[in-house]
């Protein structure tokens, strides 16, 4: 099996499993308990918080552990807007993840907010000028993702957050796809909140975090015992927080030591696919792109049939967002960047992992060529 769907979920490293294991077994205590077992759990939780903070250029008390990226985005959008309503106006982009889109719609339906959407270029980029055209003096929150999960485009977040700052709005970025893949720092990006999800870089599914800049207030979405400094109630998942910290450290160490190899593998894959599939369209930005991300549309094919043929040959890929699996409508991201509905339904996404080899990439390209040949797509497109 060759697994190239790491944007959907990445495998756990052995080091992560070993780090979390003690807190699933002997040191299982509740970190709020005052006895020694609870104190050991509390110490481990705060150590994990400090590691996450250090890796993201934040302070430990700015880290809020969550159940994943969806909860982190919900907490950011709803929490910022409800605590700082101003003119009840939100600005976002047309290519955001459903967690952001649906959070905005909730605020529209139940709290009287309005939402304006920026323009987006054909390559998926939102510019500072795009944001200036829709932001208002009374805008409450601006939310633009750091990089898109379907097409891989990396946004100029520092430029966008500067525009928000000048207008007095708060700025949130969904960094689920970039944490562990790019250098991500709260100060450099200039955002007020930043969401991440552990299973995108080797932690278990079910853990993430929201980084909240010091001094920024949030209305909690989950109420209860006041854990996470009152921002996210519920008994903390110590083992998964430890796993998140270790996975992030591993991913960052790998990025710093072997990040160039990932980019080289991605570029080899892109070149190979474009050669193997005449007429294929690379989607997203050519340069400002996630280092492990290669996404295409294959006009004239049946996207699901291509995926099934690849799967039959032992290659695991996707058509885009795993969160949209099972839907029959075309991707809102591809439609937003100007791709026709029929072409958008032919999307194919490969996202390589830290252990993907050159030989595996070449095997994937050959498998795609054979799949298209068997489906008759090569002859159809010339």
PDB file of C-alpha atoms in Angstrom, residues 73-313:
ATOM      1  CA  UNK A  73     -12.504  26.762  14.645  1.00  0.00           C
ATOM      2  CA  UNK A  74     -15.950  26.810  16.234  1.00  0.00           C
ATOM      3  CA  UNK A  75     -14.538  28.199  19.476  1.00  0.00           C
ATOM      4  CA  UNK A  76     -12.586  30.866  17.632  1.00  0.00           C
ATOM      5  CA  UNK A  77     -15.346  32.103  15.287  1.00  0.00           C
ATOM      6  CA  UNK A  78     -18.221  31.941  17.761  1.00  0.00           C
ATOM      7  CA  UNK A  79     -16.146  32.857  20.789  1.00  0.00           C
ATOM      8  CA  UNK A  80     -14.541  35.925  19.227  1.00  0.00           C
ATOM      9  CA  UNK A  81     -17.729  37.173  17.593  1.00  0.00           C
ATOM     10  CA  UNK A  82     -19.988  36.766  20.624  1.00  0.00           C
ATOM     11  CA  UNK A  83     -17.501  38.278  23.055  1.00  0.00           C
ATOM     12  CA  UNK A  84     -16.597  41.151  20.703  1.00  0.00           C
ATOM     13  CA  UNK A  85     -19.712  41.723  18.555  1.00  0.00           C
ATOM     14  CA  UNK A  86     -19.036  45.335  17.419  1.00  0.00           C
ATOM     15  CA  UNK A  87     -21.135  45.671  14.242  1.00  0.00           C
ATOM     16  CA  UNK A  88     -21.989  41.957  14.059  1.00  0.00           C
ATOM     17  CA  UNK A  89     -20.109  41.692  10.784  1.00  0.00           C
ATOM     18  CA  UNK A  90     -17.795  38.868   9.736  1.00  0.00           C
ATOM     19  CA  UNK A  91     -15.494  38.604   6.737  1.00  0.00           C
ATOM     20  CA  UNK A  92     -14.252  35.280   5.450  1.00  0.00           C
ATOM     21  CA  UNK A  93     -13.063  33.728   2.190  1.00  0.00           C
ATOM     22  CA  UNK A  94     -15.080  31.523  -0.178  1.00  0.00           C
ATOM     23  CA  UNK A  95     -12.687  28.571   0.218  1.00  0.00           C
ATOM     24  CA  UNK A  96     -12.846  28.008   3.983  1.00  0.00           C
ATOM     25  CA  UNK A  97     -13.339  24.632   5.641  1.00  0.00           C
ATOM     26  CA  UNK A  98     -16.899  23.735   6.615  1.00  0.00           C
ATOM     27  CA  UNK A  99     -16.046  24.244  10.292  1.00  0.00           C
ATOM     28  CA  UNK A 100     -15.539  27.950   9.602  1.00  0.00           C
ATOM     29  CA  UNK A 101     -18.355  28.284   7.073  1.00  0.00           C
ATOM     30  CA  UNK A 102     -20.920  26.629   9.320  1.00  0.00           C
ATOM     31  CA  UNK A 103     -19.807  28.594  12.377  1.00  0.00           C
ATOM     32  CA  UNK A 104     -20.380  31.811  10.453  1.00  0.00           C
ATOM     33  CA  UNK A 105     -23.802  30.598   9.296  1.00  0.00           C
ATOM     34  CA  UNK A 106     -24.723  29.788  12.886  1.00  0.00           C
ATOM     35  CA  UNK A 107     -23.955  33.382  13.890  1.00  0.00           C
ATOM     36  CA  UNK A 108     -26.075  34.642  11.006  1.00  0.00           C
ATOM     37  CA  UNK A 109     -29.051  32.431  11.898  1.00  0.00           C
ATOM     38  CA  UNK A 110     -29.053  32.834  15.657  1.00  0.00           C
ATOM     39  CA  UNK A 111     -27.246  36.064  16.523  1.00  0.00           C
ATOM     40  CA  UNK A 112     -28.002  38.529  13.734  1.00  0.00           C
ATOM     41  CA  UNK A 113     -24.546  38.669  12.178  1.00  0.00           C
ATOM     42  CA  UNK A 114     -23.916  39.320   8.507  1.00  0.00           C
ATOM     43  CA  UNK A 115     -21.096  37.760   6.498  1.00  0.00           C
ATOM     44  CA  UNK A 116     -19.205  39.151   3.533  1.00  0.00           C
ATOM     45  CA  UNK A 117     -16.940  36.966   1.427  1.00  0.00           C
ATOM     46  CA  UNK A 118     -13.718  38.097  -0.222  1.00  0.00           C
ATOM     47  CA  UNK A 119     -12.737  37.553  -3.818  1.00  0.00           C
ATOM     48  CA  UNK A 120     -10.229  34.806  -4.521  1.00  0.00           C
ATOM     49  CA  UNK A 121      -7.804  34.390  -7.412  1.00  0.00           C
ATOM     50  CA  UNK A 122      -7.796  31.435  -9.780  1.00  0.00           C
ATOM     51  CA  UNK A 123      -4.910  29.930  -7.808  1.00  0.00           C
ATOM     52  CA  UNK A 124      -6.812  30.256  -4.524  1.00  0.00           C
ATOM     53  CA  UNK A 125      -5.011  33.323  -3.155  1.00  0.00           C
ATOM     54  CA  UNK A 126      -6.792  36.011  -1.140  1.00  0.00           C
ATOM     55  CA  UNK A 127      -4.911  39.308  -1.288  1.00  0.00           C
ATOM     56  CA  UNK A 128      -4.838  42.221   1.119  1.00  0.00           C
ATOM     57  CA  UNK A 129      -6.692  44.278  -1.496  1.00  0.00           C
ATOM     58  CA  UNK A 130      -9.396  41.596  -1.686  1.00  0.00           C
ATOM     59  CA  UNK A 131      -9.887  41.958   2.055  1.00  0.00           C
ATOM     60  CA  UNK A 132      -9.867  45.761   2.008  1.00  0.00           C
ATOM     61  CA  UNK A 133     -12.781  45.754  -0.439  1.00  0.00           C
ATOM     62  CA  UNK A 134     -15.121  44.013   2.025  1.00  0.00           C
ATOM     63  CA  UNK A 135     -13.868  44.810   5.525  1.00  0.00           C
ATOM     64  CA  UNK A 136     -15.719  47.567   7.393  1.00  0.00           C
ATOM     65  CA  UNK A 137     -14.944  49.815  10.373  1.00  0.00           C
ATOM     66  CA  UNK A 138     -17.395  47.739  12.418  1.00  0.00           C
ATOM     67  CA  UNK A 139     -16.216  44.274  11.313  1.00  0.00           C
ATOM     68  CA  UNK A 140     -16.022  41.926  14.309  1.00  0.00           C
ATOM     69  CA  UNK A 141     -13.946  39.031  12.974  1.00  0.00           C
ATOM     70  CA  UNK A 142     -11.970  38.168   9.849  1.00  0.00           C
ATOM     71  CA  UNK A 143     -11.352  34.453   9.230  1.00  0.00           C
ATOM     72  CA  UNK A 144      -9.035  33.271   6.446  1.00  0.00           C
ATOM     73  CA  UNK A 145      -7.358  29.854   6.500  1.00  0.00           C
ATOM     74  CA  UNK A 146      -3.573  29.611   6.426  1.00  0.00           C
ATOM     75  CA  UNK A 147      -3.599  27.011   3.645  1.00  0.00           C
ATOM     76  CA  UNK A 148      -6.379  25.271   1.798  1.00  0.00           C
ATOM     77  CA  UNK A 149      -6.849  21.562   2.357  1.00  0.00           C
ATOM     78  CA  UNK A 150      -8.137  20.843  -1.158  1.00  0.00           C
ATOM     79  CA  UNK A 151      -5.837  22.868  -3.420  1.00  0.00           C
ATOM     80  CA  UNK A 152      -2.870  23.523  -1.133  1.00  0.00           C
ATOM     81  CA  UNK A 153      -2.599  27.292  -1.598  1.00  0.00           C
ATOM     82  CA  UNK A 154      -0.846  29.098   1.270  1.00  0.00           C
ATOM     83  CA  UNK A 155      -2.295  32.513   2.078  1.00  0.00           C
ATOM     84  CA  UNK A 156      -0.388  35.727   2.925  1.00  0.00           C
ATOM     85  CA  UNK A 157      -1.766  35.708   6.449  1.00  0.00           C
ATOM     86  CA  UNK A 158       0.572  38.402   7.806  1.00  0.00           C
ATOM     87  CA  UNK A 159      -0.672  40.819   5.126  1.00  0.00           C
ATOM     88  CA  UNK A 160      -4.307  39.936   5.764  1.00  0.00           C
ATOM     89  CA  UNK A 161      -4.066  40.186   9.546  1.00  0.00           C
ATOM     90  CA  UNK A 162      -2.468  43.623   9.159  1.00  0.00           C
ATOM     91  CA  UNK A 163      -5.534  44.798   7.224  1.00  0.00           C
ATOM     92  CA  UNK A 164      -7.803  43.445   9.952  1.00  0.00           C
ATOM     93  CA  UNK A 165      -5.699  45.113  12.647  1.00  0.00           C
ATOM     94  CA  UNK A 166      -5.899  48.483  10.871  1.00  0.00           C
ATOM     95  CA  UNK A 167      -9.705  48.295  10.891  1.00  0.00           C
ATOM     96  CA  UNK A 168      -9.933  47.126  14.499  1.00  0.00           C
ATOM     97  CA  UNK A 169     -11.198  43.618  13.666  1.00  0.00           C
ATOM     98  CA  UNK A 170      -9.972  40.414  15.238  1.00  0.00           C
ATOM     99  CA  UNK A 171      -8.289  37.869  12.950  1.00  0.00           C
ATOM    100  CA  UNK A 172      -8.586  34.073  13.042  1.00  0.00           C
ATOM    101  CA  UNK A 173      -6.710  31.596  10.897  1.00  0.00           C
ATOM    102  CA  UNK A 174      -7.403  27.906  10.428  1.00  0.00           C
ATOM    103  CA  UNK A 175      -3.873  26.465  10.383  1.00  0.00           C
ATOM    104  CA  UNK A 176      -4.938  22.823  10.431  1.00  0.00           C
ATOM    105  CA  UNK A 177      -3.026  22.056   7.232  1.00  0.00           C
ATOM    106  CA  UNK A 178       0.077  24.130   7.993  1.00  0.00           C
ATOM    107  CA  UNK A 179       1.055  23.311  11.573  1.00  0.00           C
ATOM    108  CA  UNK A 180       3.795  20.718  11.311  1.00  0.00           C
ATOM    109  CA  UNK A 181       4.243  21.403   7.591  1.00  0.00           C
ATOM    110  CA  UNK A 182       5.354  25.052   7.555  1.00  0.00           C
ATOM    111  CA  UNK A 183       6.972  27.459   9.988  1.00  0.00           C
ATOM    112  CA  UNK A 184       3.935  28.691  11.928  1.00  0.00           C
ATOM    113  CA  UNK A 185       4.334  31.449  14.506  1.00  0.00           C
ATOM    114  CA  UNK A 186       1.656  33.538  16.166  1.00  0.00           C
ATOM    115  CA  UNK A 187       3.765  36.689  16.181  1.00  0.00           C
ATOM    116  CA  UNK A 188       4.868  36.353  12.552  1.00  0.00           C
ATOM    117  CA  UNK A 189       1.334  35.695  11.320  1.00  0.00           C
ATOM    118  CA  UNK A 190      -0.178  38.470  13.435  1.00  0.00           C
ATOM    119  CA  UNK A 191      -3.386  36.566  14.153  1.00  0.00           C
ATOM    120  CA  UNK A 192      -5.486  36.651  17.309  1.00  0.00           C
ATOM    121  CA  UNK A 193      -6.460  32.985  17.227  1.00  0.00           C
ATOM    122  CA  UNK A 194      -5.056  29.975  15.388  1.00  0.00           C
ATOM    123  CA  UNK A 195      -6.579  26.494  15.088  1.00  0.00           C
ATOM    124  CA  UNK A 196      -4.694  23.213  14.705  1.00  0.00           C
ATOM    125  CA  UNK A 197      -5.579  19.528  14.607  1.00  0.00           C
ATOM    126  CA  UNK A 198      -3.273  16.785  15.849  1.00  0.00           C
ATOM    127  CA  UNK A 199      -4.147  13.984  13.441  1.00  0.00           C
ATOM    128  CA  UNK A 200      -2.860  16.044  10.510  1.00  0.00           C
ATOM    129  CA  UNK A 201       0.716  15.665  11.771  1.00  0.00           C
ATOM    130  CA  UNK A 202       0.774  12.343  13.589  1.00  0.00           C
ATOM    131  CA  UNK A 203      -1.203  12.694  16.821  1.00  0.00           C
ATOM    132  CA  UNK A 204      -4.388  10.670  17.404  1.00  0.00           C
ATOM    133  CA  UNK A 205      -7.730  11.776  16.008  1.00  0.00           C
ATOM    134  CA  UNK A 206      -9.631  13.675  18.666  1.00  0.00           C
ATOM    135  CA  UNK A 207      -7.135  16.264  19.857  1.00  0.00           C
ATOM    136  CA  UNK A 208      -6.272  19.751  18.691  1.00  0.00           C
ATOM    137  CA  UNK A 209      -5.739  23.212  20.060  1.00  0.00           C
ATOM    138  CA  UNK A 210      -6.714  26.821  19.688  1.00  0.00           C
ATOM    139  CA  UNK A 211      -3.985  29.381  20.302  1.00  0.00           C
ATOM    140  CA  UNK A 212      -5.509  32.560  21.725  1.00  0.00           C
ATOM    141  CA  UNK A 213      -3.349  35.662  21.838  1.00  0.00           C
ATOM    142  CA  UNK A 214      -2.948  37.080  25.336  1.00  0.00           C
ATOM    143  CA  UNK A 215      -5.607  39.674  26.105  1.00  0.00           C
ATOM    144  CA  UNK A 216      -8.094  38.359  23.534  1.00  0.00           C
ATOM    145  CA  UNK A 217     -11.385  37.354  25.136  1.00  0.00           C
ATOM    146  CA  UNK A 218     -13.574  34.439  24.051  1.00  0.00           C
ATOM    147  CA  UNK A 219     -17.128  33.465  24.898  1.00  0.00           C
ATOM    148  CA  UNK A 220     -16.893  29.720  25.691  1.00  0.00           C
ATOM    149  CA  UNK A 221     -18.758  27.318  23.434  1.00  0.00           C
ATOM    150  CA  UNK A 222     -18.609  24.432  25.934  1.00  0.00           C
ATOM    151  CA  UNK A 223     -19.671  25.307  29.479  1.00  0.00           C
ATOM    152  CA  UNK A 224     -19.014  23.376  32.650  1.00  0.00           C
ATOM    153  CA  UNK A 225     -16.213  23.122  35.166  1.00  0.00           C
ATOM    154  CA  UNK A 226     -14.111  25.952  33.790  1.00  0.00           C
ATOM    155  CA  UNK A 227     -11.102  23.959  32.635  1.00  0.00           C
ATOM    156  CA  UNK A 228      -8.600  25.499  30.195  1.00  0.00           C
ATOM    157  CA  UNK A 229      -8.792  28.778  32.098  1.00  0.00           C
ATOM    158  CA  UNK A 230     -12.532  28.963  31.559  1.00  0.00           C
ATOM    159  CA  UNK A 231     -12.294  28.844  27.782  1.00  0.00           C
ATOM    160  CA  UNK A 232     -13.114  25.160  27.218  1.00  0.00           C
ATOM    161  CA  UNK A 233     -14.758  23.153  29.988  1.00  0.00           C
ATOM    162  CA  UNK A 234     -14.427  19.391  30.312  1.00  0.00           C
ATOM    163  CA  UNK A 235     -11.890  17.071  31.873  1.00  0.00           C
ATOM    164  CA  UNK A 236      -8.702  17.405  29.882  1.00  0.00           C
ATOM    165  CA  UNK A 237      -7.506  14.491  27.743  1.00  0.00           C
ATOM    166  CA  UNK A 238      -3.996  14.304  29.178  1.00  0.00           C
ATOM    167  CA  UNK A 239      -2.761  11.378  27.096  1.00  0.00           C
ATOM    168  CA  UNK A 240      -3.837  12.995  23.837  1.00  0.00           C
ATOM    169  CA  UNK A 241      -2.393  16.377  24.834  1.00  0.00           C
ATOM    170  CA  UNK A 242       0.934  14.648  25.483  1.00  0.00           C
ATOM    171  CA  UNK A 243       0.625  12.918  22.107  1.00  0.00           C
ATOM    172  CA  UNK A 244      -0.122  16.242  20.392  1.00  0.00           C
ATOM    173  CA  UNK A 245       2.985  17.835  21.862  1.00  0.00           C
ATOM    174  CA  UNK A 246       5.214  14.933  20.879  1.00  0.00           C
ATOM    175  CA  UNK A 247       3.770  14.695  17.351  1.00  0.00           C
ATOM    176  CA  UNK A 248       4.254  18.422  16.842  1.00  0.00           C
ATOM    177  CA  UNK A 249       7.846  18.225  18.045  1.00  0.00           C
ATOM    178  CA  UNK A 250       8.544  15.281  15.740  1.00  0.00           C
ATOM    179  CA  UNK A 251       6.926  17.016  12.768  1.00  0.00           C
ATOM    180  CA  UNK A 252       8.827  20.248  13.374  1.00  0.00           C
ATOM    181  CA  UNK A 253      12.145  18.441  13.768  1.00  0.00           C
ATOM    182  CA  UNK A 254      11.509  16.564  10.529  1.00  0.00           C
ATOM    183  CA  UNK A 255      10.502  19.757   8.709  1.00  0.00           C
ATOM    184  CA  UNK A 256      13.694  21.491   9.756  1.00  0.00           C
ATOM    185  CA  UNK A 257      15.933  18.562   8.833  1.00  0.00           C
ATOM    186  CA  UNK A 258      14.254  17.108   5.755  1.00  0.00           C
ATOM    187  CA  UNK A 259      11.688  19.609   4.561  1.00  0.00           C
ATOM    188  CA  UNK A 260      13.474  20.079   1.244  1.00  0.00           C
ATOM    189  CA  UNK A 261      13.040  16.381   0.484  1.00  0.00           C
ATOM    190  CA  UNK A 262       9.277  16.686   0.897  1.00  0.00           C
ATOM    191  CA  UNK A 263       9.139  19.613  -1.535  1.00  0.00           C
ATOM    192  CA  UNK A 264      11.291  17.711  -4.036  1.00  0.00           C
ATOM    193  CA  UNK A 265       8.972  14.721  -3.778  1.00  0.00           C
ATOM    194  CA  UNK A 266       5.910  16.895  -4.284  1.00  0.00           C
ATOM    195  CA  UNK A 267       7.416  18.531  -7.374  1.00  0.00           C
ATOM    196  CA  UNK A 268       8.401  15.144  -8.795  1.00  0.00           C
ATOM    197  CA  UNK A 269       4.845  13.943  -8.270  1.00  0.00           C
ATOM    198  CA  UNK A 270       3.347  17.022  -9.927  1.00  0.00           C
ATOM    199  CA  UNK A 271       5.605  16.696 -12.961  1.00  0.00           C
ATOM    200  CA  UNK A 272       4.870  12.988 -13.195  1.00  0.00           C
ATOM    201  CA  UNK A 273       1.095  13.392 -13.036  1.00  0.00           C
ATOM    202  CA  UNK A 274       1.065  16.170 -15.640  1.00  0.00           C
ATOM    203  CA  UNK A 275       3.116  13.942 -17.944  1.00  0.00           C
ATOM    204  CA  UNK A 276       1.057  10.807 -17.289  1.00  0.00           C
ATOM    205  CA  UNK A 277      -2.321  12.512 -17.702  1.00  0.00           C
ATOM    206  CA  UNK A 278      -2.390  14.842 -20.739  1.00  0.00           C
ATOM    207  CA  UNK A 279      -4.878  17.632 -20.112  1.00  0.00           C
ATOM    208  CA  UNK A 280      -4.582  17.410 -16.320  1.00  0.00           C
ATOM    209  CA  UNK A 281      -4.928  20.750 -14.509  1.00  0.00           C
ATOM    210  CA  UNK A 282      -2.830  21.537 -11.453  1.00  0.00           C
ATOM    211  CA  UNK A 283      -5.128  23.255  -8.959  1.00  0.00           C
ATOM    212  CA  UNK A 284      -3.936  25.824  -6.439  1.00  0.00           C
ATOM    213  CA  UNK A 285      -0.842  27.996  -6.390  1.00  0.00           C
ATOM    214  CA  UNK A 286       2.313  26.820  -8.118  1.00  0.00           C
ATOM    215  CA  UNK A 287       4.775  28.391  -5.677  1.00  0.00           C
ATOM    216  CA  UNK A 288       2.909  29.336  -2.504  1.00  0.00           C
ATOM    217  CA  UNK A 289       1.805  25.769  -1.957  1.00  0.00           C
ATOM    218  CA  UNK A 290       1.861  23.281   0.906  1.00  0.00           C
ATOM    219  CA  UNK A 291       5.108  21.310   0.671  1.00  0.00           C
ATOM    220  CA  UNK A 292       3.461  17.868   0.513  1.00  0.00           C
ATOM    221  CA  UNK A 293       0.375  18.751  -1.544  1.00  0.00           C
ATOM    222  CA  UNK A 294      -0.344  17.966  -5.210  1.00  0.00           C
ATOM    223  CA  UNK A 295      -3.900  18.421  -6.475  1.00  0.00           C
ATOM    224  CA  UNK A 296      -5.369  18.183  -9.962  1.00  0.00           C
ATOM    225  CA  UNK A 297      -8.484  18.061 -12.054  1.00  0.00           C
ATOM    226  CA  UNK A 298      -8.587  15.452 -14.806  1.00  0.00           C
ATOM    227  CA  UNK A 299     -11.144  16.677 -17.379  1.00  0.00           C
ATOM    228  CA  UNK A 300     -12.866  13.899 -19.239  1.00  0.00           C
ATOM    229  CA  UNK A 301     -12.549  11.362 -16.420  1.00  0.00           C
ATOM    230  CA  UNK A 302     -14.811  10.060 -13.723  1.00  0.00           C
ATOM    231  CA  UNK A 303     -13.075  11.129 -10.520  1.00  0.00           C
ATOM    232  CA  UNK A 304     -14.501   8.340  -8.358  1.00  0.00           C
ATOM    233  CA  UNK A 305     -13.574   5.738 -10.965  1.00  0.00           C
ATOM    234  CA  UNK A 306      -9.973   6.982 -11.007  1.00  0.00           C
ATOM    235  CA  UNK A 307      -9.771   6.725  -7.223  1.00  0.00           C
ATOM    236  CA  UNK A 308     -11.166   3.195  -7.297  1.00  0.00           C
ATOM    237  CA  UNK A 309      -8.640   2.141  -9.941  1.00  0.00           C
ATOM    238  CA  UNK A 310      -5.802   3.624  -7.904  1.00  0.00           C
ATOM    239  CA  UNK A 311      -7.080   1.890  -4.787  1.00  0.00           C
ATOM    240  CA  UNK A 312      -7.178  -1.408  -6.698  1.00  0.00           C
ATOM    241  CA  UNK A 313      -3.492  -0.830  -7.476  1.00  0.00           C
TER     242      UNK A 313
END
